[in-house]
Amino acid sequence: MTINRPGDQDGSGAPAILGRERELAFLKGKLAEAATGSALCVAIDGEPGIGKTRLLKALAATAAAEGAIVIQGAAFEAEGMPPYLLFLEALGPFIRNAEAESLRRLTEGRVTTLASIFPELVARLGPIDTNYALPPEQARLRLFESVADMLAAIAATAPLVLMLDDLHWADRASLDLLCHVLRYQPHAPMLIAATFRQGETGSSRALEHALDDLTRLRRLHRLNLRPLEAAEIACLIAGWLGGPPDERTAAVLYAQSEGNPFFAEELLRDWKEAGILRRTPEDGRWSLPDQMPTALPASIAGAVRQRLARLSTEHIDPLRVASIVGRSFTVRRLAELLAQPEETVEQILRPAVGAGLILDVAPGMCAFAHEKIREVLYIEVSALRRQRLHERIGLALEAEPASPDAQKLSALAFHFVRSPDRVRGARYSRQAGVAALRAYAAEEAIAHFRTALELLDGSDPSRGETILGLGEAYLLSGAEEEAAAQFRALLAQVPRGEDPLTRARAAHGLGLALWRRDALEDARQALQEGLAELGDLTARSEAVMLRVDLATLLGIILGRMPESLEHAKKGLARARGLRDPRWQAPATRTVGFLMVLDNRLQEGLPMLEEALSLAEAADDPAEAAEVCSALAQTYAWLGQVDRSRQISLRREAFALRCHQPYPLRYVYSWLAFLDTVQGLWTAAGSKLELASAAVARMASHRPAAFLDQVRGFLAYQRGDFALAEQSMRIALETFRSRDPLEYVLCLGTLALALRSRGKNPEADACRDDLTSLLNDVSSGSLVIGSARSCLGLLAIAESDAAAAADLYPLLLPFQGQHHWFLVDRVLGGLAALLGDFAAAAAHLSEAEALAAREHIRPEHTRLLIMQAEAAQRERSPQARERAAHLRTTSQAMLRDLSLSYDVQAAMLGIRGGAGGRLHYPAGLSEREVEVLRLLAGGLSNRDIAQSLALSEHTVAKHLTSIFNKTGVDNRAGAVAFAVRNGLA
């Protein structure tokens, strides 16, 4: 703790510190670590008055003495504060006091963005164009990156200590920005030291999330301040009074303060001012009388009140007025409110400064020494007087010539909301909400808009814009249900034809909110209603985005491809007419991805690459993330798994820059899918854990269902068919009503898992359902290719030549592609089942080349097993040698993947043993299969005997065994069995 006694400092100018030496040493160590190029955050927590702020001051003095740059900011306990208040408080004074040329260098390339919340830059650097039109999420990202870059630039000149006090009162936007700074500039020589009250993280979900994020980033260190021990309280008394206390005085103060240093000091001040502390001449010790003249206060607030009661009305009343202004205040503003000269007010404040109630923080600027002091004074002002004072402060702010920025708008809203002037309160609350929305401070915008609606009359014309703003803020914050309620209310309030643009925006917002809540049909109707509302306004950007969103819902989710493409192409034509990459990017992406889904990959891929360039040109990370999602899927379907991963990692980077949960909804599940495809089991499991955390915050159930689908696919690939079935069934329950196309995709993999478990009737039912559902899907859709690949694998496993004959030509348009599995592997198996061994060899060769090139190891092993089986059917010794080599190679790969030969063979419809000995249908032996194949080839018993170097008698015995095992009576029946089971 520091001893807050005038003049009591060490030689460095730092406040003397007591009882916190260990904590200060820890902070010094972290500062030294940060100075080496590792941005860190230390979060200091403890009860009110425990000494958190004083520890920061001691750190600041030490850091400044060692040449570090110290910047300080704090949050306040008041509704309606501006977003990013922590950083406004910290960087505002720095900007005002820095040399103009230095400031120009530190903000180079970022000044336009920074000026949107730091109006001081205009005063220091001259006129700045702040009218740059960006969507809210982009504006917020630009701001975050600009602030982080500026802090890093400051730290490049000398190690930086950024002190942030009272984090428990911080707005969500400030906390998000704090996390971004440490994520975006991890190597800046910067220490962020922040304080928050112990036990108050539970009431601030934003603070909880911020601390969790910083922990995951491995940038956070926690420091809890404990109460002082009895001996330390005795030292505090000695340091504060200039001499030691007697045992009773130390014990009374320790018991009453419970080791809280601020409480202890307030009691000491009270006792000293009351004159009840005495110093014994004999030993110089301070003591209390045996009978205290007044009861001891039970709390910090009680101690503060007891001290304030000793001030005269002349000195206490100005402090009450100052408490209305805020934690800090200017003498000029207080003089205006008191209608007195500034010099007179300065003199009136002198006793309060001497008593340690307020501090001189800068020329003409004061601040309360502790928030508790301001709180006590604030509640002593009558409600009516508080209203009048808030009104006077608001009017004074309004009269200032500077144009209202976000900070000033929030201040105007804060004071007028608490004044009798409801009209101004509503007006400035709405304007502050708009400003917060532009900066993507959704929670702060919600608070302002809700306040405005409470103050507005039902007939006020600005009510519609306010409801629209509130709905958009809810949507941006991820509160889709609340957003939908606001958009519905607005549509009910504004009659059709009265304000088509407002109704269109409300319908659009409603459609997006419903979509995210998986109410797909209602979402479609809302989006179509929004498009209809625009009428003659179809050239506007709103029409572009409405068509883009409607096309996406219709084509990618509902599978209505022709209707979807029509909307997408019209949207793209409008976007090109606007000549703005912000609208061209999503429109180009939508048309390109719909073409891909229509199996026109070579047409759609260039459009997606163009869309990514447009999104990057618009500096729109949210759209870039969506384009990367489409590109990653396209490259995976083309069999370019490594390229898909590269694009997916770019997608992750774009999504993280958005500081929203929504763009991350599928990122880690898709990366887990790619890891599974390549047999990277551990990496896939780690990605699934990240995916679980990402989807936990989603209102939509579809991201969680896709996660279960990938989890099931991973289990299937590893041979855990029970887990595969369980996960696929969970996914199907969600997809059944929320995503028809994904339901079709999942049904095929479930059928494979069931077949591998021996649940043939259930597998047959899935197969029949899938076959029926495919009639409703566009014939060229990639979904068809994925589903028919699964049906093809089922046909191979069942040796169903009739199904193979139907499926083979239908799968040919998808050859060379990769869906759940390599399509050419499926085609090769089907061709072999149909007896076209030349085509089978060609397909399997193509599949093997692709699997080897892209490291698709699970598929590669299956291809080797299939080729070994094909070689085994041939008669030449060379083929048998090749079969043995293929088995050996496949078994080595299987060991590397920790997979069982038996399981993989069973997945292929071959009941094999670990040694490579194959078991054929009806329990036929290898020799019996060789006899049967030659029989099916039209050879006589004599010819078969000569071919296999056997006697005719042995051949006859084999034929008798074959007839008995297969249940046939003659040679014709045996040949038919061979054809049915792919043995001929």
mmCIF file of N, CA, C and O in Angstrom, residues 213-266:
data_model
loop_
_atom_site.group_PDB
_atom_site.id
_atom_site.type_symbol
_atom_site.label_atom_id
_atom_site.label_comp_id
_atom_site.label_asym_id
_atom_site.label_seq_id
_atom_site.Cartn_x
_atom_site.Cartn_y
_atom_site.Cartn_z
ATOM 1 N N ASP A 213 -10.686 -14.574 -22.629
ATOM 2 C CA ASP A 213 -9.975 -14.432 -23.903
ATOM 3 C C ASP A 213 -8.487 -14.175 -23.667
ATOM 4 O O ASP A 213 -7.627 -14.752 -24.350
ATOM 5 N N LEU A 214 -8.179 -13.300 -22.723
ATOM 6 C CA LEU A 214 -6.783 -12.980 -22.449
ATOM 7 C C LEU A 214 -6.045 -14.191 -21.880
ATOM 8 O O LEU A 214 -4.860 -14.384 -22.146
ATOM 9 N N THR A 215 -6.750 -14.999 -21.109
ATOM 10 C CA THR A 215 -6.141 -16.223 -20.587
ATOM 11 C C THR A 215 -5.812 -17.169 -21.733
ATOM 12 O O THR A 215 -4.728 -17.777 -21.769
ATOM 13 N N ARG A 216 -6.762 -17.322 -22.682
ATOM 14 C CA ARG A 216 -6.504 -18.202 -23.830
ATOM 15 C C ARG A 216 -5.347 -17.695 -24.682
ATOM 16 O O ARG A 216 -4.601 -18.476 -25.267
ATOM 17 N N LEU A 217 -5.193 -16.370 -24.735
ATOM 18 C CA LEU A 217 -4.087 -15.787 -25.489
ATOM 19 C C LEU A 217 -2.752 -15.928 -24.764
ATOM 20 O O LEU A 217 -1.702 -15.601 -25.324
ATOM 21 N N ARG A 218 -2.796 -16.397 -23.513
ATOM 22 C CA ARG A 218 -1.608 -16.519 -22.673
ATOM 23 C C ARG A 218 -0.938 -15.173 -22.465
ATOM 24 O O ARG A 218 0.305 -15.061 -22.440
ATOM 25 N N ARG A 219 -1.763 -14.148 -22.325
ATOM 26 C CA ARG A 219 -1.254 -12.791 -22.121
ATOM 27 C C ARG A 219 -1.640 -12.243 -20.749
ATOM 28 O O ARG A 219 -1.270 -11.123 -20.413
ATOM 29 N N LEU A 220 -2.385 -13.004 -19.972
ATOM 30 C CA LEU A 220 -2.951 -12.475 -18.722
ATOM 31 C C LEU A 220 -2.252 -13.072 -17.505
ATOM 32 O O LEU A 220 -2.012 -14.279 -17.434
ATOM 33 N N HIS A 221 -1.984 -12.197 -16.541
ATOM 34 C CA HIS A 221 -1.492 -12.619 -15.230
ATOM 35 C C HIS A 221 -2.399 -11.978 -14.179
ATOM 36 O O HIS A 221 -2.707 -10.785 -14.250
ATOM 37 N N ARG A 222 -2.831 -12.773 -13.207
ATOM 38 C CA ARG A 222 -3.744 -12.281 -12.169
ATOM 39 C C ARG A 222 -2.953 -11.947 -10.902
ATOM 40 O O ARG A 222 -2.018 -12.657 -10.518
ATOM 41 N N LEU A 223 -3.361 -10.887 -10.233
ATOM 42 C CA LEU A 223 -2.726 -10.471 -8.983
ATOM 43 C C LEU A 223 -3.823 -10.042 -8.022
ATOM 44 O O LEU A 223 -4.506 -9.044 -8.257
ATOM 45 N N ASN A 224 -4.020 -10.812 -6.982
ATOM 46 C CA ASN A 224 -5.058 -10.505 -5.997
ATOM 47 C C ASN A 224 -4.440 -9.781 -4.812
ATOM 48 O O ASN A 224 -3.456 -10.252 -4.226
ATOM 49 N N LEU A 225 -5.017 -8.616 -4.450
ATOM 50 C CA LEU A 225 -4.533 -7.857 -3.296
ATOM 51 C C LEU A 225 -5.284 -8.298 -2.049
ATOM 52 O O LEU A 225 -6.507 -8.179 -1.973
ATOM 53 N N ARG A 226 -4.555 -8.780 -1.081
ATOM 54 C CA ARG A 226 -5.133 -9.224 0.182
ATOM 55 C C ARG A 226 -5.229 -8.048 1.143
ATOM 56 O O ARG A 226 -4.532 -7.039 0.976
ATOM 57 N N PRO A 227 -6.045 -8.144 2.186
ATOM 58 C CA PRO A 227 -6.029 -7.114 3.245
ATOM 59 C C PRO A 227 -4.667 -7.084 3.931
ATOM 60 O O PRO A 227 -3.933 -8.079 3.947
ATOM 61 N N LEU A 228 -4.334 -5.955 4.512
ATOM 62 C CA LEU A 228 -3.076 -5.831 5.246
ATOM 63 C C LEU A 228 -3.146 -6.607 6.557
ATOM 64 O O LEU A 228 -4.217 -6.772 7.151
ATOM 65 N N GLU A 229 -1.998 -7.101 6.973
ATOM 66 C CA GLU A 229 -1.903 -7.762 8.275
ATOM 67 C C GLU A 229 -1.889 -6.715 9.383
ATOM 68 O O GLU A 229 -1.690 -5.520 9.137
ATOM 69 N N ALA A 230 -2.056 -7.173 10.651
ATOM 70 C CA ALA A 230 -2.084 -6.255 11.803
ATOM 71 C C ALA A 230 -0.793 -5.453 11.896
ATOM 72 O O ALA A 230 -0.817 -4.238 12.148
ATOM 73 N N ALA A 231 0.348 -6.118 11.683
ATOM 74 C CA ALA A 231 1.628 -5.410 11.778
ATOM 75 C C ALA A 231 1.747 -4.351 10.684
ATOM 76 O O ALA A 231 2.328 -3.280 10.897
ATOM 77 N N GLU A 232 1.180 -4.649 9.497
ATOM 78 C CA GLU A 232 1.241 -3.673 8.399
ATOM 79 C C GLU A 232 0.342 -2.483 8.671
ATOM 80 O O GLU A 232 0.669 -1.351 8.303
ATOM 81 N N ILE A 233 -0.790 -2.716 9.331
ATOM 82 C CA ILE A 233 -1.648 -1.590 9.728
ATOM 83 C C ILE A 233 -0.915 -0.722 10.740
ATOM 84 O O ILE A 233 -0.988 0.525 10.686
ATOM 85 N N ALA A 234 -0.185 -1.333 11.655
ATOM 86 C CA ALA A 234 0.590 -0.555 12.633
ATOM 87 C C ALA A 234 1.644 0.291 11.922
ATOM 88 O O ALA A 234 1.856 1.467 12.270
ATOM 89 N N CYS A 235 2.275 -0.288 10.868
ATOM 90 C CA CYS A 235 3.248 0.478 10.081
ATOM 91 C C CYS A 235 2.575 1.601 9.310
ATOM 92 O O CYS A 235 3.141 2.682 9.122
ATOM 93 N N LEU A 236 1.346 1.325 8.830
ATOM 94 C CA LEU A 236 0.596 2.368 8.128
ATOM 95 C C LEU A 236 0.362 3.564 9.049
ATOM 96 O O LEU A 236 0.544 4.728 8.652
ATOM 97 N N ILE A 237 -0.034 3.293 10.293
ATOM 98 C CA ILE A 237 -0.276 4.379 11.249
ATOM 99 C C ILE A 237 1.009 5.167 11.473
ATOM 100 O O ILE A 237 1.014 6.406 11.453
ATOM 101 N N ALA A 238 2.110 4.435 11.673
ATOM 102 C CA ALA A 238 3.383 5.102 11.917
ATOM 103 C C ALA A 238 3.786 5.965 10.726
ATOM 104 O O ALA A 238 4.253 7.097 10.887
ATOM 105 N N GLY A 239 3.618 5.433 9.535
ATOM 106 C CA GLY A 239 3.976 6.200 8.364
ATOM 107 C C GLY A 239 3.074 7.392 8.150
ATOM 108 O O GLY A 239 3.521 8.476 7.760
ATOM 109 N N TRP A 240 1.793 7.201 8.431
ATOM 110 C CA TRP A 240 0.833 8.280 8.177
ATOM 111 C C TRP A 240 0.933 9.389 9.222
ATOM 112 O O TRP A 240 0.798 10.569 8.903
ATOM 113 N N LEU A 241 1.164 9.005 10.490
ATOM 114 C CA LEU A 241 1.224 9.996 11.575
ATOM 115 C C LEU A 241 2.635 10.454 11.895
ATOM 116 O O LEU A 241 2.821 11.439 12.633
ATOM 117 N N GLY A 242 3.623 9.732 11.359
ATOM 118 C CA GLY A 242 4.992 10.126 11.655
ATOM 119 C C GLY A 242 5.506 9.574 12.959
ATOM 120 O O GLY A 242 6.517 10.055 13.486
ATOM 121 N N GLY A 243 4.848 8.570 13.494
ATOM 122 C CA GLY A 243 5.281 7.949 14.730
ATOM 123 C C GLY A 243 4.475 6.704 14.996
ATOM 124 O O GLY A 243 3.369 6.542 14.474
ATOM 125 N N PRO A 244 4.974 5.782 15.825
ATOM 126 C CA PRO A 244 4.292 4.506 16.039
ATOM 127 C C PRO A 244 3.056 4.653 16.917
ATOM 128 O O PRO A 244 3.010 5.539 17.784
ATOM 129 N N PRO A 245 2.048 3.783 16.728
ATOM 130 C CA PRO A 245 0.880 3.779 17.615
ATOM 131 C C PRO A 245 1.132 2.849 18.805
ATOM 132 O O PRO A 245 2.022 1.998 18.765
ATOM 133 N N ASP A 246 0.307 3.018 19.845
ATOM 134 C CA ASP A 246 0.371 2.018 20.901
ATOM 135 C C ASP A 246 -0.401 0.779 20.459
ATOM 136 O O ASP A 246 -1.082 0.782 19.435
ATOM 137 N N GLU A 247 -0.284 -0.306 21.202
ATOM 138 C CA GLU A 247 -0.873 -1.576 20.795
ATOM 139 C C GLU A 247 -2.383 -1.476 20.657
ATOM 140 O O GLU A 247 -2.974 -2.050 19.722
ATOM 141 N N ARG A 248 -3.053 -0.774 21.575
ATOM 142 C CA ARG A 248 -4.519 -0.700 21.532
ATOM 143 C C ARG A 248 -4.979 0.041 20.283
ATOM 144 O O ARG A 248 -5.911 -0.379 19.595
ATOM 145 N N THR A 249 -4.344 1.153 19.958
ATOM 146 C CA THR A 249 -4.744 1.943 18.785
ATOM 147 C C THR A 249 -4.574 1.127 17.505
ATOM 148 O O THR A 249 -5.451 1.105 16.638
ATOM 149 N N ALA A 250 -3.441 0.436 17.410
ATOM 150 C CA ALA A 250 -3.215 -0.405 16.226
ATOM 151 C C ALA A 250 -4.253 -1.512 16.140
ATOM 152 O O ALA A 250 -4.769 -1.821 15.056
ATOM 153 N N ALA A 251 -4.593 -2.102 17.298
ATOM 154 C CA ALA A 251 -5.570 -3.189 17.300
ATOM 155 C C ALA A 251 -6.958 -2.697 16.924
ATOM 156 O O ALA A 251 -7.692 -3.358 16.179
ATOM 157 N N VAL A 252 -7.353 -1.510 17.453
ATOM 158 C CA VAL A 252 -8.673 -0.959 17.132
ATOM 159 C C VAL A 252 -8.766 -0.661 15.637
ATOM 160 O O VAL A 252 -9.760 -0.998 14.981
ATOM 161 N N LEU A 253 -7.736 -0.027 15.089
ATOM 162 C CA LEU A 253 -7.781 0.331 13.672
ATOM 163 C C LEU A 253 -7.783 -0.924 12.801
ATOM 164 O O LEU A 253 -8.519 -1.004 11.796
ATOM 165 N N TYR A 254 -7.006 -1.924 13.152
ATOM 166 C CA TYR A 254 -6.968 -3.159 12.375
ATOM 167 C C TYR A 254 -8.323 -3.872 12.419
ATOM 168 O O TYR A 254 -8.843 -4.321 11.389
ATOM 169 N N ALA A 255 -8.916 -3.952 13.633
ATOM 170 C CA ALA A 255 -10.199 -4.644 13.767
ATOM 171 C C ALA A 255 -11.295 -3.913 13.009
ATOM 172 O O ALA A 255 -12.153 -4.522 12.364
ATOM 173 N N GLN A 256 -11.277 -2.554 13.086
ATOM 174 C CA GLN A 256 -12.345 -1.783 12.459
ATOM 175 C C GLN A 256 -12.217 -1.776 10.934
ATOM 176 O O GLN A 256 -13.206 -1.902 10.212
ATOM 177 N N SER A 257 -10.992 -1.650 10.437
ATOM 178 C CA SER A 257 -10.781 -1.543 8.981
ATOM 179 C C SER A 257 -10.691 -2.903 8.317
ATOM 180 O O SER A 257 -10.775 -2.993 7.092
ATOM 181 N N GLU A 258 -10.492 -3.961 9.099
ATOM 182 C CA GLU A 258 -10.302 -5.323 8.590
ATOM 183 C C GLU A 258 -9.173 -5.387 7.559
ATOM 184 O O GLU A 258 -9.220 -6.137 6.606
ATOM 185 N N GLY A 259 -8.176 -4.557 7.806
ATOM 186 C CA GLY A 259 -7.002 -4.575 6.939
ATOM 187 C C GLY A 259 -7.160 -3.798 5.641
ATOM 188 O O GLY A 259 -6.274 -3.834 4.802
ATOM 189 N N ASN A 260 -8.286 -3.090 5.452
ATOM 190 C CA ASN A 260 -8.499 -2.294 4.237
ATOM 191 C C ASN A 260 -7.784 -0.952 4.396
ATOM 192 O O ASN A 260 -8.148 -0.146 5.254
ATOM 193 N N PRO A 261 -6.762 -0.665 3.585
ATOM 194 C CA PRO A 261 -5.959 0.538 3.818
ATOM 195 C C PRO A 261 -6.720 1.849 3.639
ATOM 196 O O PRO A 261 -6.504 2.798 4.389
ATOM 197 N N PHE A 262 -7.612 1.919 2.636
ATOM 198 C CA PHE A 262 -8.356 3.168 2.441
ATOM 199 C C PHE A 262 -9.278 3.441 3.630
ATOM 200 O O PHE A 262 -9.356 4.561 4.143
ATOM 201 N N PHE A 263 -9.968 2.413 4.081
ATOM 202 C CA PHE A 263 -10.833 2.536 5.249
ATOM 203 C C PHE A 263 -9.993 2.968 6.457
ATOM 204 O O PHE A 263 -10.374 3.862 7.226
ATOM 205 N N ALA A 264 -8.820 2.332 6.628
ATOM 206 C CA ALA A 264 -7.955 2.675 7.751
ATOM 207 C C ALA A 264 -7.534 4.138 7.683
ATOM 208 O O ALA A 264 -7.538 4.861 8.706
ATOM 209 N N GLU A 265 -7.181 4.622 6.503
ATOM 210 C CA GLU A 265 -6.749 6.016 6.376
ATOM 211 C C GLU A 265 -7.894 6.989 6.628
ATOM 212 O O GLU A 265 -7.705 8.049 7.232
ATOM 213 N N GLU A 266 -9.088 6.629 6.159
ATOM 214 C CA GLU A 266 -10.236 7.501 6.415
ATOM 215 C C GLU A 266 -10.507 7.605 7.920
ATOM 216 O O GLU A 266 -10.815 8.679 8.437
#
